[in-house]
Amino acid sequence: RQLMNILAVIYRYHCLKQMTPAQRTKELPRVVIFAGKAAAGYWVAKQVIKLINSVAEVINSDEEIGDILKVVFIPDYSVTAAENIIPASDISQHISTAGTEASGTSNMKFVLNGGIILGTVDGANIEIGEEVGEEQIFFFGCLAHEVADFRHYLRFHQPKPDAALQAAFDMIQANTFGDAHLFQPLIDAVLRGGDVYLLSVDFPSYIEAHKAVEAAYRQHDEWITKSILSVARMAKFSSDRSIQEYAEEVWNIEPAPVSGQSV
């Protein structure tokens, strides 16, 4: 659902462009980092990556916006790239549609490095919330048991998107980021294609979650407390605990003594 992420960036850009220079100086600067790759035959993913890069080109060269908002796409995401990105991140976004993520591990890496999750109630976000406390996570979106009903409704109805989502679509369709025809299929998938991933459903609460992140980040001591508590409560997700549990409950093996001789 990185389409939802970049649409939120576009909406943020839209809001910044409506402000006076004086108003912009009061906004928190933000760098939004995307990283990944698309499978050879995954056309939609390639279009999303194209949109991200087109948006980045426009925003990063907008002198009115300056350093208030920057967008970066890092190609060929790998462990080596992650070693630099993860420790540098304040917020880690894990925004899968509820019930579709089995249990990702990248969110664990971010939290272990002091990052705070902005995410849906899905996958390992749930387990992390149980350990660090839900108050340390910025949750948003519908719940897994609601997904089927929303999908059924959207198959037969085309509700008008909320104002924020429509503003993002309008900027794309105004050729702000290049030829709008390139990106129209992404919009159609949301408005006319049944919106399988419920982007239109979760977008309003996603924007509200971003506002909550900004409010918390302005409270420096509160933010640092969240980060420290999250790291301190992540012991369950260590490889030591995981391997020991597998040994005891799955493999049924006992620890073996290790010789003191070096190899």
GROMACS .gro file of C-alpha atoms in nm:
model
  263
    1ARG     CA    1   0.000   0.000   0.000
    2GLN     CA    2   0.283   0.239  -0.074
    3LEU     CA    3   0.033   0.407  -0.306
    4MET     CA    4  -0.143   0.532   0.007
    5ASN     CA    5   0.190   0.655   0.142
    6ILE     CA    6   0.274   0.863  -0.167
    7LEU     CA    7  -0.083   0.993  -0.188
    8ALA     CA    8  -0.045   1.120   0.168
    9VAL     CA    9   0.280   1.291   0.062
   10ILE     CA   10   0.095   1.454  -0.227
   11TYR     CA   11  -0.176   1.573   0.010
   12ARG     CA   12   0.089   1.717   0.242
   13TYR     CA   13   0.242   1.896  -0.054
   14HIS     CA   14  -0.102   2.029  -0.148
   15CYS     CA   15  -0.150   2.166   0.205
   16LEU     CA   16   0.194   2.329   0.209
   17LYS     CA   17   0.126   2.499  -0.124
   18GLN     CA   18  -0.190   2.652   0.023
   19MET     CA   19   0.006   2.812   0.309
   20THR     CA   20   0.179   3.146   0.323
   21PRO     CA   21   0.558   3.147   0.363
   22ALA     CA   22   0.512   3.250   0.726
   23GLN     CA   23   0.279   2.956   0.789
   24ARG     CA   24   0.523   2.713   0.630
   25THR     CA   25   0.799   2.811   0.870
   26LYS     CA   26   0.588   2.665   1.152
   27GLU     CA   27   0.564   2.324   0.986
   28LEU     CA   28   0.786   2.034   1.088
   29PRO     CA   29   1.035   1.942   0.815
   30ARG     CA   30   0.990   1.588   0.692
   31VAL     CA   31   1.188   1.354   0.469
   32VAL     CA   32   0.985   1.061   0.337
   33ILE     CA   33   1.201   0.767   0.229
   34PHE     CA   34   1.075   0.491   0.003
   35ALA     CA   35   1.287   0.189  -0.077
   36GLY     CA   36   1.210  -0.127  -0.268
   37LYS     CA   37   1.187  -0.298  -0.603
   38ALA     CA   38   0.910  -0.438  -0.821
   39ALA     CA   39   0.886  -0.788  -0.960
   40ALA     CA   40   0.943  -0.798  -1.337
   41GLY     CA   41   0.577  -0.857  -1.418
   42TYR     CA   42   0.422  -0.643  -1.144
   43TRP     CA   43   0.302  -0.351  -1.356
   44VAL     CA   44   0.109  -0.176  -1.079
   45ALA     CA   45   0.412  -0.174  -0.849
   46LYS     CA   46   0.620  -0.025  -1.129
   47GLN     CA   47   0.362   0.248  -1.178
   48VAL     CA   48   0.366   0.328  -0.806
   49ILE     CA   49   0.745   0.356  -0.817
   50LYS     CA   50   0.715   0.582  -1.122
   51LEU     CA   51   0.467   0.801  -0.934
   52ILE     CA   52   0.694   0.820  -0.630
   53ASN     CA   53   0.988   0.933  -0.840
   54SER     CA   54   0.779   1.181  -1.037
   55VAL     CA   55   0.644   1.331  -0.714
   56ALA     CA   56   0.995   1.345  -0.569
   57GLU     CA   57   1.125   1.530  -0.874
   58VAL     CA   58   0.859   1.800  -0.843
   59ILE     CA   59   0.866   1.844  -0.466
   60ASN     CA   60   1.244   1.836  -0.428
   61SER     CA   61   1.286   2.110  -0.688
   62ASP     CA   62   1.010   2.335  -0.550
   63GLU     CA   63   1.191   2.636  -0.403
   64GLU     CA   64   0.879   2.748  -0.213
   65ILE     CA   65   0.879   2.422  -0.019
   66GLY     CA   66   1.256   2.397   0.030
   67ASP     CA   67   1.354   2.158   0.308
   68ILE     CA   68   1.007   2.142   0.465
   69LEU     CA   69   0.929   1.833   0.258
   70LYS     CA   70   1.162   1.601   0.070
   71VAL     CA   71   1.092   1.266  -0.098
   72VAL     CA   72   1.355   1.000  -0.165
   73PHE     CA   73   1.329   0.667  -0.343
   74ILE     CA   74   1.617   0.427  -0.285
   75PRO     CA   75   1.629   0.159  -0.558
   76ASP     CA   76   1.746  -0.198  -0.512
   77TYR     CA   77   1.664  -0.211  -0.144
   78SER     CA   78   1.892  -0.458   0.035
   79VAL     CA   79   2.032  -0.547   0.376
   80THR     CA   80   2.321  -0.309   0.316
   81ALA     CA   81   2.083  -0.022   0.243
   82ALA     CA   82   1.870  -0.116   0.543
   83GLU     CA   83   2.171  -0.092   0.772
   84ASN     CA   84   2.181   0.280   0.695
   85ILE     CA   85   1.810   0.354   0.662
   86ILE     CA   86   1.673   0.180   0.970
   87PRO     CA   87   1.888   0.346   1.241
   88ALA     CA   88   1.825   0.688   1.082
   89SER     CA   89   1.444   0.665   1.084
   90ASP     CA   90   1.219   0.830   1.339
   91ILE     CA   91   0.900   0.672   1.202
   92SER     CA   92   0.856   0.330   1.048
   93GLN     CA   93   0.542   0.292   0.838
   94HIS     CA   94   0.384  -0.055   0.820
   95ILE     CA   95   0.053   0.010   0.652
   96SER     CA   96  -0.073  -0.318   0.504
   97THR     CA   97  -0.446  -0.375   0.482
   98ALA     CA   98  -0.554  -0.543   0.804
   99GLY     CA   99  -0.539  -0.922   0.775
  100THR     CA  100  -0.301  -0.933   0.477
  101GLU     CA  101   0.041  -0.929   0.647
  102ALA     CA  102   0.138  -1.261   0.804
  103SER     CA  103   0.413  -1.122   1.025
  104GLY     CA  104   0.673  -0.891   0.882
  105THR     CA  105   1.006  -0.850   1.058
  106SER     CA  106   1.124  -0.514   0.928
  107ASN     CA  107   0.905  -0.336   1.181
  108MET     CA  108   1.088  -0.526   1.455
  109LYS     CA  109   1.421  -0.401   1.320
  110PHE     CA  110   1.302  -0.042   1.317
  111VAL     CA  111   1.168  -0.052   1.672
  112LEU     CA  112   1.483  -0.222   1.802
  113ASN     CA  113   1.671   0.074   1.657
  114GLY     CA  114   1.450   0.333   1.825
  115GLY     CA  115   1.199   0.390   1.545
  116ILE     CA  116   0.831   0.428   1.627
  117ILE     CA  117   0.564   0.249   1.425
  118LEU     CA  118   0.287   0.419   1.233
  119GLY     CA  119   0.079   0.131   1.111
  120THR     CA  120  -0.236  -0.072   1.081
  121VAL     CA  121  -0.354  -0.332   1.330
  122ASP     CA  122  -0.195  -0.611   1.132
  123GLY     CA  123   0.089  -0.863   1.133
  124ALA     CA  124   0.373  -0.811   1.377
  125ASN     CA  125   0.245  -0.461   1.454
  126ILE     CA  126  -0.004  -0.633   1.682
  127GLU     CA  127   0.260  -0.841   1.861
  128ILE     CA  128   0.489  -0.541   1.899
  129GLY     CA  129   0.200  -0.339   2.043
  130GLU     CA  130   0.137  -0.612   2.298
  131GLU     CA  131   0.499  -0.589   2.414
  132VAL     CA  132   0.581  -0.218   2.399
  133GLY     CA  133   0.231  -0.090   2.473
  134GLU     CA  134  -0.020   0.032   2.216
  135GLU     CA  135   0.034   0.387   2.340
  136GLN     CA  136   0.384   0.371   2.187
  137ILE     CA  137   0.242   0.301   1.839
  138PHE     CA  138   0.035   0.519   1.608
  139PHE     CA  139  -0.233   0.275   1.496
  140PHE     CA  140  -0.492   0.357   1.229
  141GLY     CA  141  -0.727   0.191   0.984
  142CYS     CA  142  -0.999  -0.071   0.981
  143LEU     CA  143  -0.964  -0.402   1.162
  144ALA     CA  144  -0.928  -0.745   1.002
  145HIS     CA  145  -1.284  -0.853   1.080
  146GLU     CA  146  -1.418  -0.543   0.900
  147VAL     CA  147  -1.229  -0.595   0.574
  148ALA     CA  148  -1.470  -0.840   0.407
  149ASP     CA  149  -1.770  -0.611   0.462
  150PHE     CA  150  -1.586  -0.308   0.326
  151ARG     CA  151  -1.470  -0.500   0.018
  152HIS     CA  152  -1.821  -0.628  -0.048
  153TYR     CA  153  -1.962  -0.277  -0.023
  154LEU     CA  154  -1.696  -0.127  -0.252
  155ARG     CA  155  -1.758  -0.392  -0.519
  156PHE     CA  156  -2.105  -0.248  -0.578
  157HIS     CA  157  -2.070   0.115  -0.473
  158GLN     CA  158  -1.841   0.405  -0.563
  159PRO     CA  159  -1.847   0.635  -0.261
  160LYS     CA  160  -1.700   0.981  -0.305
  161PRO     CA  161  -1.346   0.993  -0.160
  162ASP     CA  162  -1.284   1.220   0.135
  163ALA     CA  163  -1.149   1.569   0.069
  164ALA     CA  164  -0.784   1.483   0.143
  165LEU     CA  165  -0.775   1.187  -0.096
  166GLN     CA  166  -0.958   1.383  -0.363
  167ALA     CA  167  -0.707   1.666  -0.330
  168ALA     CA  168  -0.424   1.420  -0.398
  169PHE     CA  169  -0.605   1.275  -0.699
  170ASP     CA  170  -0.674   1.627  -0.831
  171MET     CA  171  -0.304   1.716  -0.821
  172ILE     CA  172  -0.216   1.404  -1.017
  173GLN     CA  173  -0.493   1.463  -1.272
  174ALA     CA  174  -0.380   1.825  -1.314
  175ASN     CA  175  -0.050   1.693  -1.458
  176THR     CA  176   0.140   1.829  -1.158
  177PHE     CA  177   0.369   1.527  -1.164
  178GLY     CA  178   0.380   1.465  -1.536
  179ASP     CA  179   0.135   1.304  -1.777
  180ALA     CA  180  -0.172   1.219  -1.569
  181HIS     CA  181  -0.267   0.940  -1.809
  182LEU     CA  182   0.027   0.736  -1.680
  183PHE     CA  183  -0.116   0.734  -1.330
  184GLN     CA  184  -0.488   0.722  -1.404
  185PRO     CA  185  -0.500   0.340  -1.368
  186LEU     CA  186  -0.380   0.376  -1.008
  187ILE     CA  187  -0.664   0.618  -0.936
  188ASP     CA  188  -0.915   0.397  -1.118
  189ALA     CA  189  -0.812   0.097  -0.907
  190VAL     CA  190  -0.924   0.292  -0.602
  191LEU     CA  191  -1.234   0.464  -0.736
  192ARG     CA  192  -1.366   0.211  -0.989
  193GLY     CA  193  -1.179  -0.113  -0.932
  194GLY     CA  194  -1.333  -0.214  -0.602
  195ASP     CA  195  -1.044  -0.070  -0.397
  196VAL     CA  196  -0.936  -0.418  -0.288
  197TYR     CA  197  -0.675  -0.284  -0.047
  198LEU     CA  198  -0.924  -0.039   0.109
  199LEU     CA  199  -0.707   0.265   0.050
  200SER     CA  200  -1.010   0.496   0.043
  201VAL     CA  201  -1.138   0.345   0.367
  202ASP     CA  202  -0.816   0.388   0.563
  203PHE     CA  203  -0.692   0.715   0.414
  204PRO     CA  204  -0.879   0.954   0.649
  205SER     CA  205  -0.750   0.778   0.962
  206TYR     CA  206  -0.404   0.755   0.802
  207ILE     CA  207  -0.393   1.134   0.769
  208GLU     CA  208  -0.511   1.172   1.129
  209ALA     CA  209  -0.236   0.934   1.243
  210HIS     CA  210   0.022   1.154   1.069
  211LYS     CA  211  -0.116   1.455   1.256
  212ALA     CA  212  -0.081   1.264   1.583
  213VAL     CA  213   0.281   1.181   1.492
  214GLU     CA  214   0.360   1.547   1.435
  215ALA     CA  215   0.196   1.653   1.761
  216ALA     CA  216   0.397   1.392   1.952
  217TYR     CA  217   0.723   1.481   1.776
  218ARG     CA  218   0.687   1.842   1.889
  219GLN     CA  219   0.694   1.713   2.248
  220HIS     CA  220   1.061   1.616   2.249
  221ASP     CA  221   1.073   1.448   2.589
  222GLU     CA  222   0.755   1.251   2.515
  223TRP     CA  223   0.898   1.133   2.185
  224ILE     CA  224   1.228   1.021   2.335
  225THR     CA  225   1.038   0.837   2.609
  226LYS     CA  226   0.835   0.649   2.349
  227SER     CA  227   1.152   0.552   2.163
  228ILE     CA  228   1.340   0.432   2.472
  229LEU     CA  229   1.045   0.238   2.612
  230SER     CA  230   0.989   0.070   2.277
  231VAL     CA  231   1.349  -0.048   2.253
  232ALA     CA  232   1.356  -0.164   2.615
  233ARG     CA  233   1.043  -0.375   2.573
  234MET     CA  234   1.147  -0.556   2.252
  235ALA     CA  235   1.332  -0.847   2.414
  236LYS     CA  236   1.071  -1.096   2.293
  237PHE     CA  237   1.181  -1.035   1.934
  238SER     CA  238   1.546  -1.121   1.985
  239SER     CA  239   1.689  -1.415   1.789
  240ASP     CA  240   1.805  -1.574   2.118
  241ARG     CA  241   1.448  -1.599   2.245
  242SER     CA  242   1.321  -1.722   1.910
  243ILE     CA  243   1.583  -1.997   1.874
  244GLN     CA  244   1.539  -2.114   2.232
  245GLU     CA  245   1.163  -2.138   2.184
  246TYR     CA  246   1.204  -2.337   1.863
  247ALA     CA  247   1.452  -2.569   2.036
  248GLU     CA  248   1.217  -2.636   2.326
  249GLU     CA  249   0.879  -2.645   2.150
  250VAL     CA  250   0.948  -2.751   1.791
  251TRP     CA  251   1.281  -2.928   1.759
  252ASN     CA  252   1.275  -3.089   2.107
  253ILE     CA  253   1.649  -3.060   2.152
  254GLU     CA  254   1.861  -2.995   2.459
  255PRO     CA  255   2.157  -2.757   2.490
  256ALA     CA  256   2.492  -2.924   2.420
  257PRO     CA  257   2.812  -2.837   2.606
  258VAL     CA  258   3.067  -2.647   2.400
  259SER     CA  259   3.438  -2.710   2.432
  260GLY     CA  260   3.647  -2.422   2.558
  261GLN     CA  261   3.899  -2.482   2.280
  262SER     CA  262   3.904  -2.224   2.004
  263VAL     CA  263   3.836  -2.337   1.650
   0.00000   0.00000   0.00000
